[in-house]
Coordinates of C-alpha atoms in Angstrom, one line a residue:
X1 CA 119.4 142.8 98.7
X2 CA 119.7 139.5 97.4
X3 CA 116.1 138.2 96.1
X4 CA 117.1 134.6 96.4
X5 CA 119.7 135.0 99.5
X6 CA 116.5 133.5 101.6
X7 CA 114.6 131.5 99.5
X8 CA 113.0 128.2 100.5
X9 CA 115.7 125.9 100.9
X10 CA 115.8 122.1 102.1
X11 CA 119.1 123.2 104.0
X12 CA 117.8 124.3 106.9
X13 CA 118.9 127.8 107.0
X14 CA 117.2 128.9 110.3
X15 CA 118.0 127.5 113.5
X16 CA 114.3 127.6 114.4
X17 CA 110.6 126.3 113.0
X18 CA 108.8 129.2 110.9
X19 CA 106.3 129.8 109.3
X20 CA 105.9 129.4 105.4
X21 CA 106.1 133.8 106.0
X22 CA 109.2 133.7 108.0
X23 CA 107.6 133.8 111.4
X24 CA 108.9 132.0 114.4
X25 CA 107.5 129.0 115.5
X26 CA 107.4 128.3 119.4
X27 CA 105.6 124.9 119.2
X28 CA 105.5 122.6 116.7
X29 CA 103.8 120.0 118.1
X30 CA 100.3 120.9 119.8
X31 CA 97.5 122.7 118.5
X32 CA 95.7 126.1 119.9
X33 CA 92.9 125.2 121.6
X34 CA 90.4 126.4 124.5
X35 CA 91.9 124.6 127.4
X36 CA 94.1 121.6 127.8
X37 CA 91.1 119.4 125.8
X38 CA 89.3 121.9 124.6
X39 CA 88.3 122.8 121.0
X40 CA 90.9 124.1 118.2
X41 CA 91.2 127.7 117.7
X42 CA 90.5 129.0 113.9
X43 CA 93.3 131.8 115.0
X44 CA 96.1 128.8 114.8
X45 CA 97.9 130.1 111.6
X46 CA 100.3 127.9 111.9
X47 CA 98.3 125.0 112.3
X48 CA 96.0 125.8 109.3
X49 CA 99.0 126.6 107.1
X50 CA 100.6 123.1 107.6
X51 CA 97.4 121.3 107.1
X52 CA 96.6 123.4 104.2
X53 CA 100.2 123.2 102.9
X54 CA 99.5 119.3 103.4
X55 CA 96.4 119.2 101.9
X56 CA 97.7 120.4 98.6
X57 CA 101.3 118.1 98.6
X58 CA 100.0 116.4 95.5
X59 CA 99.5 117.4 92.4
X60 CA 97.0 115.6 89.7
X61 CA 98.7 112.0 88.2
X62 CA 99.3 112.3 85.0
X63 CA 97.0 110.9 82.4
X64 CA 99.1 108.5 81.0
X65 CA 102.8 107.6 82.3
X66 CA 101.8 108.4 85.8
X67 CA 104.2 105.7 87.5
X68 CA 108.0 106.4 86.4
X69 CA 111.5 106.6 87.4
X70 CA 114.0 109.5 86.6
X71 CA 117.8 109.5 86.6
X72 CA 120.5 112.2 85.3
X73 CA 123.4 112.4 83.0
X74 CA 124.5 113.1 79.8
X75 CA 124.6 112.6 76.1
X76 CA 128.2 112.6 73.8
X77 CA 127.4 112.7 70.4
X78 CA 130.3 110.0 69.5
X79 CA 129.8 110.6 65.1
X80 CA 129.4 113.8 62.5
X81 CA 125.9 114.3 61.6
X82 CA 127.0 118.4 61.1
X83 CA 125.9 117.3 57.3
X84 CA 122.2 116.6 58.2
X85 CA 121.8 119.2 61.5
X86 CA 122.6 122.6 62.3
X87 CA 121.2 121.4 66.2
X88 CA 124.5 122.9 68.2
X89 CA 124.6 119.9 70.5
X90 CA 125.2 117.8 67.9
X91 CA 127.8 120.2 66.1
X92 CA 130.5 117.8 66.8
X93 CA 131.9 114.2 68.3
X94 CA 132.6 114.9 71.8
X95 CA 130.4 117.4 72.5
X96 CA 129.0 116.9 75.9
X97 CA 124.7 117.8 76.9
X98 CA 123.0 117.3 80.3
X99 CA 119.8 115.2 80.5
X100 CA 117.2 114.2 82.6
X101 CA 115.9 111.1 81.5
X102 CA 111.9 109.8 83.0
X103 CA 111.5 106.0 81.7
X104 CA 107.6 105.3 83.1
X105 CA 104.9 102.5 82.6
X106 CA 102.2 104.3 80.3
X107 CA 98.5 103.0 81.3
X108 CA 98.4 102.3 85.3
X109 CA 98.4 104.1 88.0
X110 CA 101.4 105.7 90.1
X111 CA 101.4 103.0 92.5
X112 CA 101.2 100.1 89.6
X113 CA 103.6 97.3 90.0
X114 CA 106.1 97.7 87.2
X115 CA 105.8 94.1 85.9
X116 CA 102.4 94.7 84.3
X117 CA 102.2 94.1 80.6
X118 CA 102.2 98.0 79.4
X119 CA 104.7 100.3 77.1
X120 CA 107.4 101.6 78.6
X121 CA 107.9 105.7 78.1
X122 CA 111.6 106.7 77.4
X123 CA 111.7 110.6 77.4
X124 CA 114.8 112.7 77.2
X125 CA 115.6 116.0 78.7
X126 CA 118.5 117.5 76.8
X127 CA 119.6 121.0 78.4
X128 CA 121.4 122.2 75.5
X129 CA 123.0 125.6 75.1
X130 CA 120.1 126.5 72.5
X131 CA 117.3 125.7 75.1
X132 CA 116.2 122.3 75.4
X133 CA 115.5 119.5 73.3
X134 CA 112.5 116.9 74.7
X135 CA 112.7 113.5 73.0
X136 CA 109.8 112.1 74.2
X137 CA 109.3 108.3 73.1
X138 CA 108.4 104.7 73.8
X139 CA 110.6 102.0 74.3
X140 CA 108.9 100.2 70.9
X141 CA 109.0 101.9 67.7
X142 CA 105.8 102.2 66.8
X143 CA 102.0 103.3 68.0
X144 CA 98.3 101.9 68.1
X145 CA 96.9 104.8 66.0
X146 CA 98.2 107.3 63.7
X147 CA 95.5 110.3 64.1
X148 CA 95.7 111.9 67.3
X149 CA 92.0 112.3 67.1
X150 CA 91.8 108.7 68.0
X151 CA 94.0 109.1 71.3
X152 CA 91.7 110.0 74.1
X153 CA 89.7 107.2 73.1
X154 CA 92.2 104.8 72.9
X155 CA 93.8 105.5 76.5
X156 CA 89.7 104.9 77.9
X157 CA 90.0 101.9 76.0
X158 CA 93.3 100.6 78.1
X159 CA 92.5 102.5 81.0
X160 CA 89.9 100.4 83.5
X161 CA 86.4 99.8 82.9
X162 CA 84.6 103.4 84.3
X163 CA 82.2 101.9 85.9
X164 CA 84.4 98.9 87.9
X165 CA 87.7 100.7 88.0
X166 CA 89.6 97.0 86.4
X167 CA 90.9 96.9 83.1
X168 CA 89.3 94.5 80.8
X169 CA 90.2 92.7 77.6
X170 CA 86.7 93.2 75.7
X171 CA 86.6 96.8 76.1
X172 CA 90.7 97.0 74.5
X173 CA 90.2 94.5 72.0
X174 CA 86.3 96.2 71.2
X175 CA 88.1 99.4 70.2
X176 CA 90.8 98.2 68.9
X177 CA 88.8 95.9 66.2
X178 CA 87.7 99.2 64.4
X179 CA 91.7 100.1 64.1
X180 CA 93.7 97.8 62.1
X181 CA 96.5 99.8 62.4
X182 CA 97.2 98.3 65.6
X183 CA 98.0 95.0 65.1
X184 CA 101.9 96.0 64.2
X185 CA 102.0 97.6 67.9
X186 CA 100.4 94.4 69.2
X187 CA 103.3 92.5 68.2
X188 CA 105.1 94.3 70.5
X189 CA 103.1 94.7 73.5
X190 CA 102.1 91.0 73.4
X191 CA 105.5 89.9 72.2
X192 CA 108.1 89.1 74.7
X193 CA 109.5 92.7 75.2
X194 CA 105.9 93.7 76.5
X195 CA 107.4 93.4 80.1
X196 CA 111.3 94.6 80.0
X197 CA 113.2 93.2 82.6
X198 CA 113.6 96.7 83.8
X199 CA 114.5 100.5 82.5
X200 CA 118.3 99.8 81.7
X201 CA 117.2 96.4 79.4
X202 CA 114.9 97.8 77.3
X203 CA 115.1 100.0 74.1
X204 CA 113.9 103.4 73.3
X205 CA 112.3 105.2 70.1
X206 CA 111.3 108.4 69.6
X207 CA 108.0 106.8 67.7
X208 CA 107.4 110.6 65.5
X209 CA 109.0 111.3 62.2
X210 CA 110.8 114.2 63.4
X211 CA 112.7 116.6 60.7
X212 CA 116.6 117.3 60.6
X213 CA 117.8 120.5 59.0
X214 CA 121.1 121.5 58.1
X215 CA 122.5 125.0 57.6
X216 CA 122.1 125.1 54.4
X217 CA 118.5 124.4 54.6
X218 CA 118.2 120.7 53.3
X219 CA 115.7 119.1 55.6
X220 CA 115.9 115.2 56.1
X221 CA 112.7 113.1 57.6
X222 CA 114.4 111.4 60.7
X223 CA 113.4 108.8 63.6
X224 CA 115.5 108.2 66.8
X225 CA 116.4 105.0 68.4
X226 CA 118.1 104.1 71.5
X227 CA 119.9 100.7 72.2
X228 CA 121.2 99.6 75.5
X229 CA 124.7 98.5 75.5
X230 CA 124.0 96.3 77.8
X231 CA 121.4 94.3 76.0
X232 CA 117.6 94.4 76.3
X233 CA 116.2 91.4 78.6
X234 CA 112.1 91.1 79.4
X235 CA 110.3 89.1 81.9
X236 CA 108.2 86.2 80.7
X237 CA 104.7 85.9 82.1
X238 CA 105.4 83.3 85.2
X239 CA 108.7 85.3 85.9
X240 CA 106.8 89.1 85.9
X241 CA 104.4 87.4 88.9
X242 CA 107.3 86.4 90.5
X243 CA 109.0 89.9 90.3
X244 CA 105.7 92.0 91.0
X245 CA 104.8 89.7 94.2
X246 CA 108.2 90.3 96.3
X247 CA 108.2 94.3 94.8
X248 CA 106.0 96.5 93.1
X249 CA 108.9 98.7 92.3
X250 CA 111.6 96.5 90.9
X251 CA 112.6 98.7 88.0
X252 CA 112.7 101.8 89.8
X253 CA 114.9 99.8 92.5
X254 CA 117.2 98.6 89.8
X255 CA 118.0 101.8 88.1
X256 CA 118.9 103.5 91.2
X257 CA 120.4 100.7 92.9
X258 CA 122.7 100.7 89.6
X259 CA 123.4 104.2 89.6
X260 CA 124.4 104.5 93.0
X261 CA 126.7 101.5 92.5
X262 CA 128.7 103.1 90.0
X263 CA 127.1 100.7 87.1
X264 CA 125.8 103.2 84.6
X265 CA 123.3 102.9 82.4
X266 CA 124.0 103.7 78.9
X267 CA 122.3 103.8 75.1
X268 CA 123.2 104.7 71.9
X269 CA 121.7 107.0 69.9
X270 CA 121.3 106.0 66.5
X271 CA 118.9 107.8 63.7
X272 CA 117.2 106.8 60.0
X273 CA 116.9 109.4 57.6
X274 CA 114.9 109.4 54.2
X275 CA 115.5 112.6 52.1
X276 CA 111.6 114.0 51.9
X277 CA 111.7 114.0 47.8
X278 CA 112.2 110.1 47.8
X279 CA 108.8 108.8 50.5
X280 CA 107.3 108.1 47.8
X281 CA 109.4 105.2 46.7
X282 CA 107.8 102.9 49.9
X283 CA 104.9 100.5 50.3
X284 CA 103.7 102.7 53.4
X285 CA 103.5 106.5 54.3
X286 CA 106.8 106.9 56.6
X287 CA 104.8 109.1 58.4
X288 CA 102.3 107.1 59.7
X289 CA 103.6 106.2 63.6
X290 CA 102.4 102.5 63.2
X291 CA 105.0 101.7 61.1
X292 CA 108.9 100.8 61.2
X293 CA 111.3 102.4 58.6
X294 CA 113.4 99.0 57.1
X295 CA 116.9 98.7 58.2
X296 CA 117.9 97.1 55.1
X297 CA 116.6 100.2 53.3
X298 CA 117.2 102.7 55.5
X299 CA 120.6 101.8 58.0
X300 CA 120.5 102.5 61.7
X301 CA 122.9 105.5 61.9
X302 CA 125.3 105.9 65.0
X303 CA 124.8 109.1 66.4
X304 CA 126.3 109.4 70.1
X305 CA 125.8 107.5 73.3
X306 CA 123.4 108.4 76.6
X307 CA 125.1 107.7 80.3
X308 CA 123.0 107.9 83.4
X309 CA 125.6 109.0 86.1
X310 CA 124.0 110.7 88.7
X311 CA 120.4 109.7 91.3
X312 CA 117.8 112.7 91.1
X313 CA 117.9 114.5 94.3
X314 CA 114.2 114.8 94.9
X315 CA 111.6 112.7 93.4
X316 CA 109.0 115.0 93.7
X317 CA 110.9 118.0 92.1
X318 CA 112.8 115.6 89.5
X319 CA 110.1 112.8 88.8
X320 CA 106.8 114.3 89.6
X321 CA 107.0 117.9 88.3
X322 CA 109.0 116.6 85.6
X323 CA 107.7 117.7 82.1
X324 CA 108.3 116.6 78.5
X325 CA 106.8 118.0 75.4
X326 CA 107.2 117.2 71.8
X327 CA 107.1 120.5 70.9
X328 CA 109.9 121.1 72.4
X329 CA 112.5 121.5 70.4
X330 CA 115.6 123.6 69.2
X331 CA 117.3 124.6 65.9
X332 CA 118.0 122.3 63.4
X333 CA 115.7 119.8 64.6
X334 CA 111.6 120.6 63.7
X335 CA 108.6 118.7 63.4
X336 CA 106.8 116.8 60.4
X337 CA 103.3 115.7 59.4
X338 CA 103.4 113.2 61.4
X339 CA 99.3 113.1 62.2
X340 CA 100.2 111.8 65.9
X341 CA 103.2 114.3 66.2
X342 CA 101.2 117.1 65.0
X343 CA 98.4 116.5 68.3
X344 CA 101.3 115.7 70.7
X345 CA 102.4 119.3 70.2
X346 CA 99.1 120.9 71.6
X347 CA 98.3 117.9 74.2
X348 CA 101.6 117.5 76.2
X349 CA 102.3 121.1 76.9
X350 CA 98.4 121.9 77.7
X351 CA 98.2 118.7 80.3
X352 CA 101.7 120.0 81.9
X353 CA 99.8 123.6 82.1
X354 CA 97.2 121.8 83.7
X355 CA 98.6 119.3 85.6
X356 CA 102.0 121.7 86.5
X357 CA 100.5 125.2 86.1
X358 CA 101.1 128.0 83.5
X359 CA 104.6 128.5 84.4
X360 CA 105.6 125.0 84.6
X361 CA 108.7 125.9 82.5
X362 CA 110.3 127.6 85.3
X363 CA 110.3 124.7 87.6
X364 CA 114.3 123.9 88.1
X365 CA 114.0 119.8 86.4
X366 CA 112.3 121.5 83.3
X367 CA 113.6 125.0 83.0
X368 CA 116.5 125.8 80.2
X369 CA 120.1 125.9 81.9
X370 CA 121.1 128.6 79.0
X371 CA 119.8 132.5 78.9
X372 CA 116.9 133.1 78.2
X373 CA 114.2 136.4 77.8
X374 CA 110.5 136.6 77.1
X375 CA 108.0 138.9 78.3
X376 CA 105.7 136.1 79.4
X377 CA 104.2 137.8 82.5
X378 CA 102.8 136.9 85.5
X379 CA 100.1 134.1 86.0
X380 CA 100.2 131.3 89.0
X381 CA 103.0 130.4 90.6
X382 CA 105.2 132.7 88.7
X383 CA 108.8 132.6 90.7
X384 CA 110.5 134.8 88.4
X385 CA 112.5 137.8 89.8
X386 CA 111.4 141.0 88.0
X387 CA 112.6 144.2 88.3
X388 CA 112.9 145.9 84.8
X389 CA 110.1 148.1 83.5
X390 CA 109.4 147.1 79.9
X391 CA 107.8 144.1 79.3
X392 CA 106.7 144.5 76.0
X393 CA 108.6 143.7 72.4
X394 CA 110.3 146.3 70.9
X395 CA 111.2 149.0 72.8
X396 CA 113.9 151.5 72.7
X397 CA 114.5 150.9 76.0
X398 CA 115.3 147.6 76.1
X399 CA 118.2 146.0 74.1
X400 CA 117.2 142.6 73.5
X401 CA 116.6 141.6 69.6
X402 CA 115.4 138.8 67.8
X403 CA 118.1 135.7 67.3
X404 CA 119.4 134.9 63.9
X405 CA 117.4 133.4 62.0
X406 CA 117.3 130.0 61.6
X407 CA 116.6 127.2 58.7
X408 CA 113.0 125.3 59.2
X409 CA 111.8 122.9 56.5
X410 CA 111.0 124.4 53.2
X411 CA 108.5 122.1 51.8
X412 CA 105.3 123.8 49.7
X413 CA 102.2 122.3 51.3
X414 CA 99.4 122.2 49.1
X415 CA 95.8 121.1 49.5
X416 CA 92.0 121.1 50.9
X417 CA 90.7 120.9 53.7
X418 CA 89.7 117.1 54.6
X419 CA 89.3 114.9 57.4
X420 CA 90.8 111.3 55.8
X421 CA 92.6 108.4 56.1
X422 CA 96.4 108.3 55.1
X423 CA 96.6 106.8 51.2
X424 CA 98.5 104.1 51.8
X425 CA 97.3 102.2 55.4
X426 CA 98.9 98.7 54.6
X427 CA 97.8 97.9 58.2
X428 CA 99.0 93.9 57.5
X429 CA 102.2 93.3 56.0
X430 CA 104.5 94.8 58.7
X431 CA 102.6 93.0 61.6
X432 CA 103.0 89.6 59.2
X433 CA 106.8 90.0 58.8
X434 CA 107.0 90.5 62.6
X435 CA 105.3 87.6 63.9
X436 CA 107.4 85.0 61.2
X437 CA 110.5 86.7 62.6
X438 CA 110.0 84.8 65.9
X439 CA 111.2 81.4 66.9
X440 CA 108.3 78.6 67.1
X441 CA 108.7 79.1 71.2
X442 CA 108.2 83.0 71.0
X443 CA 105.4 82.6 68.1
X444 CA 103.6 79.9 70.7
X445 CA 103.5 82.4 73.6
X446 CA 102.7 85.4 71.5
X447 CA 99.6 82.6 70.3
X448 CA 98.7 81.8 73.7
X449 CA 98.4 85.9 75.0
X450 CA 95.8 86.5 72.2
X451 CA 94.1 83.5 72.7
X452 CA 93.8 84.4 76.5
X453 CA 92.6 88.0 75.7
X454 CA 89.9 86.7 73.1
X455 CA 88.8 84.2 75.6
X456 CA 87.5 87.0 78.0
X457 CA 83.6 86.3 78.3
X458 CA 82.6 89.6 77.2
X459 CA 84.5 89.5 73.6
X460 CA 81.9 88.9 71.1
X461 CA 81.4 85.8 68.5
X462 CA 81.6 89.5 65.8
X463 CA 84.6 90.4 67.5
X464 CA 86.7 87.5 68.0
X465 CA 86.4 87.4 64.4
X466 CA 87.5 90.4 63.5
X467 CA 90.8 89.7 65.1
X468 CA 90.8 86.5 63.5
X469 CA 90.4 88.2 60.2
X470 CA 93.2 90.6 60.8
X471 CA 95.9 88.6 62.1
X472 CA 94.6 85.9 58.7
X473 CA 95.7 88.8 56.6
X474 CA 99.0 89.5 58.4
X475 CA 100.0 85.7 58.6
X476 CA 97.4 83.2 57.3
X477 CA 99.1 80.5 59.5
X478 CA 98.7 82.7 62.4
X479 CA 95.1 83.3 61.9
X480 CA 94.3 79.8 60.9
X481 CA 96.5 78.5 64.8
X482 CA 93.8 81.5 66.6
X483 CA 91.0 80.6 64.9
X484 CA 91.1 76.7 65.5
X485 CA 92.1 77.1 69.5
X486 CA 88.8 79.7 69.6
X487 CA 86.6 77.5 67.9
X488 CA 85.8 80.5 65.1
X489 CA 86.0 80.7 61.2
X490 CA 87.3 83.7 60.2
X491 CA 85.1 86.0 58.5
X492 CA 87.4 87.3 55.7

């Protein structure tokens, strides 16, 4: 007998109502009861499965990048990067890999408008014939912090007041005054792009240092970066009210709308590499997630292109039990010591265990397309069909082996055990050259944002002044335009 001949399928398979057993069900619409009126019997299964069954439809929002937007289709690596990767789907131009691509707001809630001032997430799926690859990013290039020990604060910090439920500026711009770090991610998310124009005009960056090895071994530091072909476009302030007051979901609406209409969305990939015995030649730890790698120094690399082709089917199975991890990855591609990178590997996959279950890998949107064989066993909502009798590693009995080995980054770590601050912070000068690469009219509404935030009545004389002190030390013209529109010195 076929296991799966009679699975639970949308396709109606049965000519009548059952049960979620199998049973038949003679009436669908009224309830057992004591008499026409009378009270409901506890002996209605059916009706206490459905309720149940409807009681539990949802399944906890995510922490963070709760409200998003899915799509499928693949990625062409279009150029030879065989010299820095032995990753198979990038073996060669042409080569073809499904995705799945989520691009979500990161702070509000599920049923957020999608023209508040937030970052945008921009994760892809790939299905590769090595297992998959999750390239889980932003669409700006950089972070507010650079320890992951910082992160749960920092999301109660943008997330609304506890008490109120409303998001405030003093209690972001409170936490944030103990981190310079975050001015250069500040640039962003007050800048212009802080409100895309929607999911297919907006970029995307894989934020981590990730590590490329080839087959020979060489490992290469490496940071991803997607451009639209179509150009990225944002929503000024006046426009985004405009937008979000005739519809709350106007980027989820384009990207399907698009799809559907046979306009495809589409990025290239391109990718900056810096050979791991030369970091020491910068100003700033490449590492650190709050920085950008310079072009000039370090050329964007064109790697292949991503095409959105094809709708999801089902939202819930294709959006909502969606699930990225950053540790996710396949040969050829590993991690670094990236101090953010190194957290994201514990925290995305123990919030989808928690949010998804245990076995959250074996849902269809985030299970691997190739073969696959572990001994993982049982646990809840474990679908897999079983019928062998060893589950253990080795055994005589069962022929499956270990896979070749494979190269992972040879670097000799040395050291003891500390809890510190990266060496070299330089929290100011990549903030500085961002803001004076601005025309005057962007630089003005950039000024204006900041002078709105710092004018909330619970942002202290001591804090104003803080940020006044920062953004002196990134651009003293800067500092000097916030400090004379707040009425504050600067206490440098």
């Amino acid at each position: 007998m076929d296991p799966y001949k009679y699975r639970p399928s949308s396709n109606y398979n049965s000519p009548f109502w059952t049960t979620n057993s199998g049973a038949p069900v003679w009436n669908n619409n009224n309830s057992l009861t004591v008499g026409s009126r009378g009270p409901i019997l506890l002996e209605d299964y059916h009706l206490v499965e459905k309720i149940a069954q409807f009681d539990r439809e949802r399944i906890p929002e995510r922490v963070v990048h709760a409200r998003g937007a899915s799509a499928k289709g693949f990625f062409e690596v279009t150029h030879d990067i065989s010299h820095l990767t032995c990753a198979d789907f990038m073996r060669a131009p042409g080569v073809q890999t499904p995705v799945i691509v989520r691009f979500s707001t990161v702070i509000h809630e599920r049923g957020s408008p999608e023209t508040l001032r937030d970052p945008r997430g921009f994760a892809v799926k790939f299905y590769t014939r090595e297992g998959n690859f999750d390239l889980v990013g932003n669409n700006f290039p950089v972070f507010f912090v650079r320890d992951g020990m910082k992160f749960p604060d920092m999301v109660h910090a943008l997330k609304p007041n506890p008490k109120s439920h409303i998001q405030e500026n003093w209690r972001i711009l409170d936490f944030f005054s103990h981190h310079p770090e975050s001015l250069h991610m500040f640039t962003f998310l007050f800048d212009d792009v802080g409100i895309p124009l929607n999911y297919r005009h907006m970029d995307g960056s894989g934020v981590n240092t990730y590590t490329l090895i080839n087959k020979e071994g060489k490992a290469h530091y490496v940071k991803f970066h997607w451009r639209p072909t179509c150009g990225v476009k944002n929503l000024l302030d006046d426009e985004a009210v405009t937008v979000g007051g005739s519809n709350h979901s106007h980027a989820t609406k384009d990207l399907y709308d698009s799809i559907a209409a046979g306009s495809y969305p589409e990025w290239k990939l391109f990718i900056q590499t810096i050979d791991p015995d030369y970091e020491d030649r910068f100003d700033f730890d490449p590492l650190d997630v709050t920085k950008t790698w310079p072009e000039d120094i370090l050329p964007l690399q064109p790697v292949g292109r991503l095409v959105l082709n094809k709708n999801i089917d089902n939202f819930f199975a294709e959006n909502e039990q969606l699930a990225f991890c950053p540790a996710i990855v396949v040969p050829g591609i590993y991690y670094s010591d990236d101090k953010l990178l190194q957290t994201r590997i514990f925290s995305y996959s123990d919030t989808q265990r928690h949010r998804l279950g245990p076995n959250y890998l074996m849902l269809p949107a985030n299970a691997p397309k190739c073969a696959h064989h572990n001994n993982h066993h049982e646990g809840l909502m474990n679908f897999m069909h079983r019928d062998e009798e060893v589950n253990y590693f080795p055994s005589r009995f069962d022929p499956v082996r270990h896979a070749e080995r494979f190269p992972i980054p040879p670097r000799v770590l040395t050291g003891t055990r500390e809890k510190c601050v990266i060496e070299k912070e330089n929290n100011f000068k990549q903030p500085g050259e961002r803001y004076r690469s601005f025309d005057p009219d962007r630089q003005e509404r950039f000024i204006r944002r900041w002078v709105d935030a710092l004018s909330d009545p619970r942002v202290t004389h001591e804090i104003s002044s803080i940020w006044i002190s920062y953004w002196s030390q990134a651009d003293r013209s800067f500092g000097q335009k916030l400090a004379s529109r707040l009425n504050v010195k600067p206490s440098m």
